[in-house]
PDB file of C-alpha atoms in Angstrom:
ATOM      1  CA  MET K   1     189.371 106.688 143.642  1.00 78.00           C
ATOM      2  CA  ARG K   2     188.006 106.521 147.367  1.00 91.00           C
ATOM      3  CA  ALA K   3     185.772 109.680 147.877  1.00 93.00           C
ATOM      4  CA  ALA K   4     183.842 110.309 150.967  1.00 95.00           C
ATOM      5  CA  VAL K   5     180.731 112.304 152.055  1.00 96.00           C
ATOM      6  CA  VAL K   6     181.217 114.037 155.149  1.00 96.00           C
ATOM      7  CA  ASN K   7     177.822 116.035 157.012  1.00 95.00           C
ATOM      8  CA  MET K   8     178.868 119.159 158.943  1.00 92.00           C
ATOM      9  CA  SER K   9     175.587 120.812 157.973  1.00 90.00           C
ATOM     10  CA  ALA K  10     172.644 121.105 159.751  1.00 84.00           C
ATOM     11  CA  LEU K  11     170.340 119.887 157.440  1.00 89.00           C
ATOM     12  CA  PRO K  12     167.308 117.981 158.689  1.00 89.00           C
ATOM     13  CA  GLN K  13     166.856 113.989 157.470  1.00 91.00           C
ATOM     14  CA  SER K  14     164.269 114.855 154.774  1.00 91.00           C
ATOM     15  CA  PHE K  15     167.151 116.960 152.830  1.00 93.00           C
ATOM     16  CA  LEU K  16     169.969 114.170 153.750  1.00 94.00           C
ATOM     17  CA  HIS K  17     167.750 111.417 152.435  1.00 93.00           C
ATOM     18  CA  PHE K  18     166.624 113.553 149.234  1.00 94.00           C
ATOM     19  CA  PHE K  19     170.409 114.058 148.606  1.00 94.00           C
ATOM     20  CA  SER K  20     171.596 111.100 149.172  1.00 93.00           C
ATOM     21  CA  ASN K  21     169.318 109.291 146.946  1.00 94.00           C
ATOM     22  CA  GLN K  22     169.991 111.561 144.225  1.00 93.00           C
ATOM     23  CA  LEU K  23     173.671 111.157 144.904  1.00 91.00           C
ATOM     24  CA  ASP K  24     173.459 107.098 145.078  1.00 86.00           C
ATOM     25  CA  ALA K  25     171.379 107.116 141.902  1.00 81.00           C
ATOM     26  CA  ALA K  26     174.294 107.803 139.480  1.00 70.00           C
ATOM     27  CA  GLY K  27     175.894 104.613 140.534  1.00 70.00           C
ATOM     28  CA  SER K  28     179.045 106.316 141.763  1.00 71.00           C
ATOM     29  CA  ALA K  29     181.151 104.692 144.152  1.00 85.00           C
ATOM     30  CA  TRP K  30     180.719 106.395 146.989  1.00 93.00           C
ATOM     31  CA  ASN K  31     182.154 106.231 150.943  1.00 95.00           C
ATOM     32  CA  MET K  32     181.006 107.999 154.120  1.00 96.00           C
ATOM     33  CA  VAL K  33     182.481 109.281 156.990  1.00 96.00           C
ATOM     34  CA  VAL K  34     179.962 109.334 160.257  1.00 95.00           C
ATOM     35  CA  PRO K  35     181.064 110.186 164.051  1.00 92.00           C
ATOM     36  CA  GLY K  36     181.830 107.016 166.003  1.00 88.00           C
ATOM     37  CA  ARG K  37     181.809 106.314 169.805  1.00 83.00           C
ATOM     38  CA  LEU K  38     185.840 106.618 169.670  1.00 85.00           C
ATOM     39  CA  GLN K  39     186.602 107.410 166.382  1.00 89.00           C
ATOM     40  CA  ALA K  40     185.299 108.835 162.959  1.00 94.00           C
ATOM     41  CA  GLU K  41     184.040 105.660 160.944  1.00 95.00           C
ATOM     42  CA  TRP K  42     184.680 104.789 157.481  1.00 96.00           C
ATOM     43  CA  GLN K  43     181.903 103.085 155.920  1.00 95.00           C
ATOM     44  CA  PRO K  44     180.067 102.069 152.630  1.00 94.00           C
ATOM     45  CA  PHE K  45     177.613 105.166 151.496  1.00 94.00           C
ATOM     46  CA  GLU K  46     174.095 104.267 152.614  1.00 93.00           C
ATOM     47  CA  PRO K  47     171.617 106.890 151.961  1.00 93.00           C
ATOM     48  CA  GLU K  48     169.549 106.066 154.686  1.00 93.00           C
ATOM     49  CA  ARG K  49     171.765 105.706 157.278  1.00 94.00           C
ATOM     50  CA  PHE K  50     173.669 108.547 155.987  1.00 95.00           C
ATOM     51  CA  ALA K  51     170.336 110.720 156.181  1.00 94.00           C
ATOM     52  CA  HIS K  52     170.035 109.437 159.875  1.00 93.00           C
ATOM     53  CA  THR K  53     173.405 110.147 161.022  1.00 91.00           C
ATOM     54  CA  ALA K  54     174.300 113.157 163.268  1.00 89.00           C
ATOM     55  CA  PRO K  55     176.588 116.171 162.119  1.00 92.00           C
ATOM     56  CA  PHE K  56     180.000 116.557 163.134  1.00 91.00           C
ATOM     57  CA  SER K  57     180.147 119.308 165.273  1.00 84.00           C
ATOM     58  CA  SER K  58     183.177 122.129 165.063  1.00 77.00           C
ATOM     59  CA  LEU K  59     184.553 120.582 168.565  1.00 80.00           C
ATOM     60  CA  GLN K  60     188.276 120.378 167.984  1.00 79.00           C
ATOM     61  CA  VAL K  61     188.202 116.589 169.110  1.00 83.00           C
ATOM     62  CA  GLU K  62     185.739 115.514 166.704  1.00 86.00           C
ATOM     63  CA  GLN K  63     187.682 117.343 163.808  1.00 86.00           C
ATOM     64  CA  MET K  64     190.729 115.927 164.807  1.00 90.00           C
ATOM     65  CA  LYS K  65     189.305 112.195 164.525  1.00 92.00           C
ATOM     66  CA  LEU K  66     187.687 113.594 161.215  1.00 93.00           C
ATOM     67  CA  LYS K  67     190.754 114.355 159.807  1.00 92.00           C
ATOM     68  CA  GLU K  68     192.882 111.294 160.574  1.00 93.00           C
ATOM     69  CA  THR K  69     190.238 109.127 158.895  1.00 95.00           C
ATOM     70  CA  LEU K  70     190.257 110.819 155.966  1.00 94.00           C
ATOM     71  CA  GLN K  71     193.988 111.201 155.471  1.00 93.00           C
ATOM     72  CA  LYS K  72     194.163 107.420 155.836  1.00 94.00           C
ATOM     73  CA  GLN K  73     191.153 106.203 153.539  1.00 95.00           C
ATOM     74  CA  ALA K  74     190.022 109.520 151.528  1.00 94.00           C
ATOM     75  CA  ASP K  75     191.470 110.690 147.984  1.00 92.00           C
ATOM     76  CA  MET K  76     188.668 112.939 147.605  1.00 93.00           C
ATOM     77  CA  ILE K  77     185.871 114.833 150.066  1.00 95.00           C
ATOM     78  CA  LEU K  78     182.123 116.009 149.431  1.00 95.00           C
ATOM     79  CA  LEU K  79     181.549 118.027 152.284  1.00 95.00           C
ATOM     80  CA  LEU K  80     178.085 119.656 153.508  1.00 95.00           C
ATOM     81  CA  THR K  81     178.776 122.680 155.722  1.00 92.00           C
ATOM     82  CA  ASP K  82     177.487 126.138 156.363  1.00 89.00           C
ATOM     83  CA  PRO K  83     180.398 128.049 155.602  1.00 86.00           C
ATOM     84  CA  LEU K  84     179.374 131.200 156.924  1.00 81.00           C
ATOM     85  CA  LYS K  85     178.333 129.816 159.856  1.00 75.00           C
ATOM     86  CA  THR K  86     181.359 128.061 160.965  1.00 73.00           C
ATOM     87  CA  GLU K  87     183.978 129.949 158.972  1.00 81.00           C
ATOM     88  CA  GLU K  88     186.676 130.095 161.080  1.00 81.00           C
ATOM     89  CA  ASP K  89     186.021 126.301 162.112  1.00 82.00           C
ATOM     90  CA  LEU K  90     186.071 125.440 158.062  1.00 87.00           C
ATOM     91  CA  GLN K  91     189.230 127.293 156.979  1.00 87.00           C
ATOM     92  CA  GLN K  92     190.792 125.508 159.931  1.00 85.00           C
ATOM     93  CA  PHE K  93     189.554 122.144 159.238  1.00 87.00           C
ATOM     94  CA  LEU K  94     190.942 122.962 155.564  1.00 89.00           C
ATOM     95  CA  SER K  95     193.949 123.883 156.498  1.00 87.00           C
ATOM     96  CA  GLY K  96     195.121 120.400 157.444  1.00 84.00           C
ATOM     97  CA  ILE K  97     193.111 118.473 154.656  1.00 90.00           C
ATOM     98  CA  LYS K  98     195.641 117.109 151.653  1.00 89.00           C
ATOM     99  CA  GLN K  99     192.960 116.039 149.432  1.00 91.00           C
ATOM    100  CA  PRO K 100     190.875 117.858 147.053  1.00 92.00           C
ATOM    101  CA  VAL K 101     187.610 118.882 148.631  1.00 93.00           C
ATOM    102  CA  PHE K 102     184.408 119.670 146.875  1.00 92.00           C
ATOM    103  CA  ILE K 103     182.129 121.900 149.149  1.00 92.00           C
ATOM    104  CA  MET K 104     178.306 121.820 149.477  1.00 93.00           C
ATOM    105  CA  PRO K 105     176.881 125.138 150.868  1.00 93.00           C
ATOM    106  CA  VAL K 106     174.173 124.933 153.291  1.00 93.00           C
ATOM    107  CA  SER K 107     172.888 128.180 154.742  1.00 92.00           C
ATOM    108  CA  ILE K 108     169.163 128.962 156.125  1.00 92.00           C
ATOM    109  CA  LEU K 109     170.346 132.171 156.907  1.00 92.00           C
ATOM    110  CA  TYR K 110     172.635 133.538 153.455  1.00 93.00           C
ATOM    111  CA  PRO K 111     170.862 133.103 149.769  1.00 94.00           C
ATOM    112  CA  MET K 112     174.348 133.031 148.101  1.00 91.00           C
ATOM    113  CA  VAL K 113     177.624 131.646 149.722  1.00 89.00           C
ATOM    114  CA  HIS K 114     180.714 132.372 147.479  1.00 85.00           C
ATOM    115  CA  GLN K 115     178.311 133.062 144.352  1.00 84.00           C
ATOM    116  CA  SER K 116     176.972 129.423 144.716  1.00 88.00           C
ATOM    117  CA  GLU K 117     173.138 129.514 145.936  1.00 92.00           C
ATOM    118  CA  SER K 118     172.626 128.163 149.401  1.00 93.00           C
ATOM    119  CA  ILE K 119     170.788 124.720 150.054  1.00 94.00           C
ATOM    120  CA  GLY K 120     168.231 125.378 152.956  1.00 94.00           C
ATOM    121  CA  TYR K 121     167.780 129.293 152.522  1.00 95.00           C
ATOM    122  CA  ASP K 122     164.719 129.208 150.294  1.00 96.00           C
ATOM    123  CA  THR K 123     162.984 126.650 152.251  1.00 95.00           C
ATOM    124  CA  ALA K 124     163.685 128.661 155.224  1.00 94.00           C
ATOM    125  CA  LEU K 125     162.355 132.053 153.927  1.00 96.00           C
ATOM    126  CA  ASN K 126     159.270 130.147 152.967  1.00 95.00           C
ATOM    127  CA  GLU K 127     158.736 128.419 156.155  1.00 94.00           C
ATOM    128  CA  ILE K 128     159.355 131.853 157.971  1.00 95.00           C
ATOM    129  CA  VAL K 129     156.873 133.810 155.517  1.00 95.00           C
ATOM    130  CA  ASN K 130     153.972 131.396 156.269  1.00 94.00           C
ATOM    131  CA  TYR K 131     154.597 131.463 159.810  1.00 93.00           C
ATOM    132  CA  THR K 132     154.730 135.325 159.793  1.00 95.00           C
ATOM    133  CA  LEU K 133     151.525 135.241 157.495  1.00 95.00           C
ATOM    134  CA  SER K 134     149.662 133.329 159.910  1.00 94.00           C
ATOM    135  CA  VAL K 135     150.914 135.538 162.835  1.00 93.00           C
ATOM    136  CA  ALA K 136     149.215 138.497 160.645  1.00 94.00           C
ATOM    137  CA  ASP K 137     145.804 136.527 160.063  1.00 93.00           C
ATOM    138  CA  THR K 138     145.253 136.148 163.429  1.00 91.00           C
ATOM    139  CA  ALA K 139     145.930 139.347 164.560  1.00 90.00           C
ATOM    140  CA  ASP K 140     143.951 140.897 161.810  1.00 88.00           C
ATOM    141  CA  SER K 141     140.801 138.767 162.971  1.00 86.00           C
ATOM    142  CA  MET K 142     141.411 139.929 166.738  1.00 82.00           C
ATOM    143  CA  LYS K 143     141.180 143.848 167.250  1.00 76.00           C
ATOM    144  CA  TYR K 144     142.194 145.621 170.407  1.00 80.00           C
ATOM    145  CA  GLU K 145     142.120 149.061 171.710  1.00 83.00           C
ATOM    146  CA  LYS K 146     145.800 149.611 171.018  1.00 89.00           C
ATOM    147  CA  PRO K 147     147.605 148.790 167.946  1.00 92.00           C
ATOM    148  CA  ARG K 148     149.877 145.778 167.918  1.00 94.00           C
ATOM    149  CA  LEU K 149     153.495 146.003 166.873  1.00 96.00           C
ATOM    150  CA  PHE K 150     154.908 142.124 166.302  1.00 96.00           C
ATOM    151  CA  PHE K 151     158.310 141.716 166.305  1.00 96.00           C
ATOM    152  CA  LEU K 152     159.733 138.801 164.392  1.00 96.00           C
ATOM    153  CA  GLN K 153     163.249 137.583 165.807  1.00 95.00           C
ATOM    154  CA  LEU K 154     164.679 135.427 163.323  1.00 95.00           C
ATOM    155  CA  PRO K 155     167.803 133.749 164.555  1.00 92.00           C
ATOM    156  CA  GLU K 156     171.129 134.912 165.323  1.00 88.00           C
ATOM    157  CA  GLY K 157     173.199 135.468 162.481  1.00 88.00           C
ATOM    158  CA  ALA K 158     170.442 136.264 159.536  1.00 90.00           C
ATOM    159  CA  SER K 159     171.643 138.100 157.202  1.00 91.00           C
ATOM    160  CA  ILE K 160     170.419 141.282 155.866  1.00 93.00           C
ATOM    161  CA  HIS K 161     168.791 139.719 152.934  1.00 94.00           C
ATOM    162  CA  LEU K 162     166.707 137.146 155.047  1.00 95.00           C
ATOM    163  CA  THR K 163     164.999 140.254 157.415  1.00 95.00           C
ATOM    164  CA  LYS K 164     164.482 142.160 154.369  1.00 96.00           C
ATOM    165  CA  GLU K 165     162.750 139.380 152.118  1.00 97.00           C
ATOM    166  CA  VAL K 166     160.935 138.158 155.138  1.00 97.00           C
ATOM    167  CA  ALA K 167     159.339 142.118 155.440  1.00 97.00           C
ATOM    168  CA  LEU K 168     158.970 142.478 151.597  1.00 97.00           C
ATOM    169  CA  SER K 169     157.202 139.025 151.382  1.00 96.00           C
ATOM    170  CA  THR K 170     154.934 139.790 154.243  1.00 96.00           C
ATOM    171  CA  GLY K 171     154.102 143.799 154.379  1.00 96.00           C
ATOM    172  CA  GLY K 172     156.365 144.356 157.099  1.00 96.00           C
ATOM    173  CA  PHE K 173     159.251 146.576 158.234  1.00 97.00           C
ATOM    174  CA  GLU K 174     162.766 145.372 158.407  1.00 95.00           C
ATOM    175  CA  LEU K 175     165.096 146.379 161.635  1.00 95.00           C
ATOM    176  CA  ASN K 176     168.603 145.330 161.350  1.00 89.00           C
ATOM    177  CA  GLN K 177     170.167 147.722 163.629  1.00 87.00           C
ATOM    178  CA  ALA K 178     169.339 149.251 167.002  1.00 86.00           C
ATOM    179  CA  ASP K 179     171.762 152.374 166.422  1.00 86.00           C
ATOM    180  CA  GLN K 180     169.650 155.771 166.986  1.00 87.00           C
ATOM    181  CA  HIS K 181     169.460 156.855 163.564  1.00 90.00           C
ATOM    182  CA  THR K 182     167.949 153.295 162.209  1.00 91.00           C
ATOM    183  CA  VAL K 183     165.376 153.221 164.996  1.00 91.00           C
ATOM    184  CA  GLN K 184     164.388 156.948 164.519  1.00 92.00           C
ATOM    185  CA  ARG K 185     163.602 155.669 160.890  1.00 93.00           C
ATOM    186  CA  PHE K 186     161.657 152.847 162.377  1.00 94.00           C
ATOM    187  CA  ARG K 187     159.650 154.862 164.230  1.00 93.00           C
ATOM    188  CA  GLN K 188     158.861 157.188 161.801  1.00 94.00           C
ATOM    189  CA  SER K 189     157.448 154.462 159.283  1.00 94.00           C
ATOM    190  CA  LEU K 190     155.385 152.809 162.517  1.00 94.00           C
ATOM    191  CA  GLU K 191     153.587 156.512 162.510  1.00 93.00           C
ATOM    192  CA  LYS K 192     152.961 156.819 159.107  1.00 95.00           C
ATOM    193  CA  HIS K 193     151.614 152.911 159.373  1.00 95.00           C
ATOM    194  CA  TYR K 194     149.135 153.366 161.564  1.00 93.00           C
ATOM    195  CA  GLN K 195     147.953 156.918 160.629  1.00 93.00           C
ATOM    196  CA  GLU K 196     147.206 155.153 157.262  1.00 94.00           C
ATOM    197  CA  GLY K 197     144.367 153.257 159.913  1.00 92.00           C
ATOM    198  CA  HIS K 198     146.344 149.814 160.249  1.00 93.00           C
ATOM    199  CA  THR K 199     145.719 148.106 163.589  1.00 92.00           C
ATOM    200  CA  PHE K 200     149.024 145.825 163.700  1.00 95.00           C
ATOM    201  CA  ALA K 201     152.197 146.072 162.371  1.00 96.00           C
ATOM    202  CA  LEU K 202     155.077 143.109 161.348  1.00 97.00           C
ATOM    203  CA  ALA K 203     158.864 143.723 162.029  1.00 97.00           C
ATOM    204  CA  ALA K 204     161.399 141.460 161.083  1.00 97.00           C
ATOM    205  CA  THR K 205     164.449 141.407 163.054  1.00 96.00           C
ATOM    206  CA  GLU K 206     167.673 139.333 164.213  1.00 93.00           C
ATOM    207  CA  GLU K 207     167.742 137.554 167.109  1.00 91.00           C
ATOM    208  CA  SER K 208     170.708 139.644 168.904  1.00 91.00           C
ATOM    209  CA  ILE K 209     168.670 143.002 168.563  1.00 93.00           C
ATOM    210  CA  ASN K 210     167.473 144.319 171.804  1.00 92.00           C
ATOM    211  CA  ILE K 211     163.663 144.953 171.694  1.00 92.00           C
ATOM    212  CA  ALA K 212     163.776 146.323 175.029  1.00 90.00           C
ATOM    213  CA  GLU K 213     166.226 148.773 173.599  1.00 88.00           C
ATOM    214  CA  VAL K 214     164.205 149.608 170.647  1.00 91.00           C
ATOM    215  CA  GLN K 215     161.091 150.232 172.582  1.00 89.00           C
ATOM    216  CA  LYS K 216     162.520 152.648 174.668  1.00 86.00           C
ATOM    217  CA  HIS K 217     162.793 155.071 171.656  1.00 85.00           C
ATOM    218  CA  LEU K 218     159.205 154.407 170.221  1.00 86.00           C
ATOM    219  CA  PRO K 219     157.095 157.506 171.622  1.00 82.00           C
ATOM    220  CA  GLU K 220     154.898 156.812 174.797  1.00 83.00           C
ATOM    221  CA  TYR K 221     152.193 158.603 172.937  1.00 81.00           C
ATOM    222  CA  MET K 222     152.158 155.568 170.313  1.00 84.00           C
ATOM    223  CA  ASP K 223     150.598 153.467 173.249  1.00 89.00           C
ATOM    224  CA  LEU K 224     151.410 150.128 171.447  1.00 92.00           C
ATOM    225  CA  ASN K 225     150.878 146.754 172.332  1.00 92.00           C
ATOM    226  CA  VAL K 226     154.469 145.077 171.750  1.00 93.00           C
ATOM    227  CA  ASN K 227     154.682 141.148 171.242  1.00 94.00           C
ATOM    228  CA  VAL K 228     157.818 139.153 170.109  1.00 95.00           C
ATOM    229  CA  VAL K 229     157.574 135.930 168.156  1.00 94.00           C
ATOM    230  CA  THR K 230     160.861 134.022 168.351  1.00 93.00           C
ATOM    231  CA  VAL K 231     161.213 131.552 164.766  1.00 92.00           C
ATOM    232  CA  ASP K 232     164.528 129.453 166.386  1.00 86.00           C
ATOM    233  CA  SER K 233     166.421 127.318 163.388  1.00 83.00           C
ATOM    234  CA  ALA K 234     164.236 124.328 163.897  1.00 80.00           C
ATOM    235  CA  GLN K 235     161.102 125.877 162.587  1.00 82.00           C
ATOM    236  CA  CYS K 236     162.944 127.303 158.980  1.00 84.00           C
ATOM    237  CA  LEU K 237     163.669 123.600 158.224  1.00 81.00           C
ATOM    238  CA  GLY K 238     160.575 121.612 158.398  1.00 73.00           C
ATOM    239  CA  PRO K 239     160.008 118.116 156.849  1.00 74.00           C
ATOM    240  CA  ASN K 240     159.131 119.382 153.399  1.00 85.00           C
ATOM    241  CA  PHE K 241     161.620 121.521 151.219  1.00 92.00           C
ATOM    242  CA  THR K 242     160.821 124.150 148.425  1.00 94.00           C
ATOM    243  CA  ALA K 243     161.323 123.105 144.542  1.00 95.00           C
ATOM    244  CA  LYS K 244     163.952 125.122 144.156  1.00 95.00           C
ATOM    245  CA  ASP K 245     165.906 123.816 147.083  1.00 95.00           C
ATOM    246  CA  ARG K 246     164.951 120.117 145.283  1.00 94.00           C
ATOM    247  CA  LEU K 247     166.419 121.681 142.334  1.00 95.00           C
ATOM    248  CA  LEU K 248     169.590 122.675 143.871  1.00 94.00           C
ATOM    249  CA  MET K 249     170.337 119.500 145.533  1.00 94.00           C
ATOM    250  CA  VAL K 250     169.745 117.507 142.162  1.00 94.00           C
ATOM    251  CA  ARG K 251     171.989 119.711 140.689  1.00 93.00           C
ATOM    252  CA  ALA K 252     174.510 119.638 143.175  1.00 93.00           C
ATOM    253  CA  ALA K 253     174.376 115.538 143.302  1.00 93.00           C
ATOM    254  CA  GLN K 254     174.571 115.583 139.772  1.00 92.00           C
ATOM    255  CA  LYS K 255     177.918 117.957 139.798  1.00 91.00           C
ATOM    256  CA  ALA K 256     179.389 116.083 142.389  1.00 91.00           C
ATOM    257  CA  ASN K 257     178.941 112.713 140.414  1.00 91.00           C
ATOM    258  CA  GLU K 258     180.703 114.108 137.596  1.00 90.00           C
ATOM    259  CA  TRP K 259     183.320 115.626 139.970  1.00 89.00           C
ATOM    260  CA  ARG K 260     183.661 111.816 141.701  1.00 87.00           C
ATOM    261  CA  SER K 261     184.197 110.758 137.867  1.00 84.00           C
ATOM    262  CA  SER K 262     186.673 112.915 136.632  1.00 81.00           C
ATOM    263  CA  SER K 263     190.603 113.079 136.490  1.00 65.00           C
ATOM    264  CA  LEU K 264     191.347 113.478 140.257  1.00 61.00           C
ATOM    265  CA  PRO K 265     192.118 117.436 141.095  1.00 60.00           C
ATOM    266  CA  SER K 266     195.349 118.583 142.265  1.00 65.00           C
ATOM    267  CA  SER K 267     195.868 118.117 146.252  1.00 64.00           C
ATOM    268  CA  ASN K 268     194.440 120.887 148.511  1.00 66.00           C
ATOM    269  CA  GLN K 269     191.714 122.001 146.033  1.00 84.00           C
ATOM    270  CA  VAL K 270     188.628 123.170 146.994  1.00 87.00           C
ATOM    271  CA  GLU K 271     185.832 123.322 144.863  1.00 86.00           C
ATOM    272  CA  TRP K 272     182.763 125.526 145.448  1.00 87.00           C
ATOM    273  CA  PHE K 273     179.589 124.337 144.315  1.00 85.00           C
ATOM    274  CA  HIS K 274     178.273 126.765 141.615  1.00 80.00           C
ATOM    275  CA  VAL K 275     174.901 125.738 140.379  1.00 74.00           C
ATOM    276  CA  THR K 276     171.981 127.957 140.562  1.00 75.00           C
ATOM    277  CA  ALA K 277     168.462 126.997 140.677  1.00 68.00           C
TER     278      ALA K 277
END
């Protein structure tokens, strides 16, 4: 039975290296499909090479090459992907696949995907919180005449869960929308915050929120020194991952190996990685 591992995720090499070693540890016979110059290449699974291979993109040409290779070679498919970030592309891809597919959800923006914990989210949250706390430490050690407001812009598409958990973990505020009612409540919270004697405030927001528009609704008498700190996707997944993400990857590899050695599921069957830490 020919099982293929396919990577469509944005996981860095450190994650892929650890996961692929766990997958290989059980001794199951896996293969991998990697992007080639002219076509998708079918090769024996090698953890080191898999970790250093670029992921398949959502480009139609690449996906067509991938589908052709899988249909010719694979009996089962293990897919690493961010289902919510590319949901439309994913559904289109799956509609053309006849083999059973086991999906390992990877997302730095959402904690849960299809009732499964997302690999990468806990590490992203940890990195963002640590970075935010370093901004807070610097702000607290340098006093200014004007009260300061730091907008922490998270990657576009960040879930309400991420902005809320960053805010709660750092003693900051969350701003998920820029409508008049939400901004008014945000302004009232800021006023109370500064009246209590705080010299700076942190606000976690999503990248698409127009900070300039938000500032227009802040009263001039507050006379704030506004700073925008951007956190991009690359900063969210560093070389070190949390114990929780490590545990998720171990359990995902164990379940994938069990699935690989089990009797062949029916065609067109899609199974999600239903494991939590």
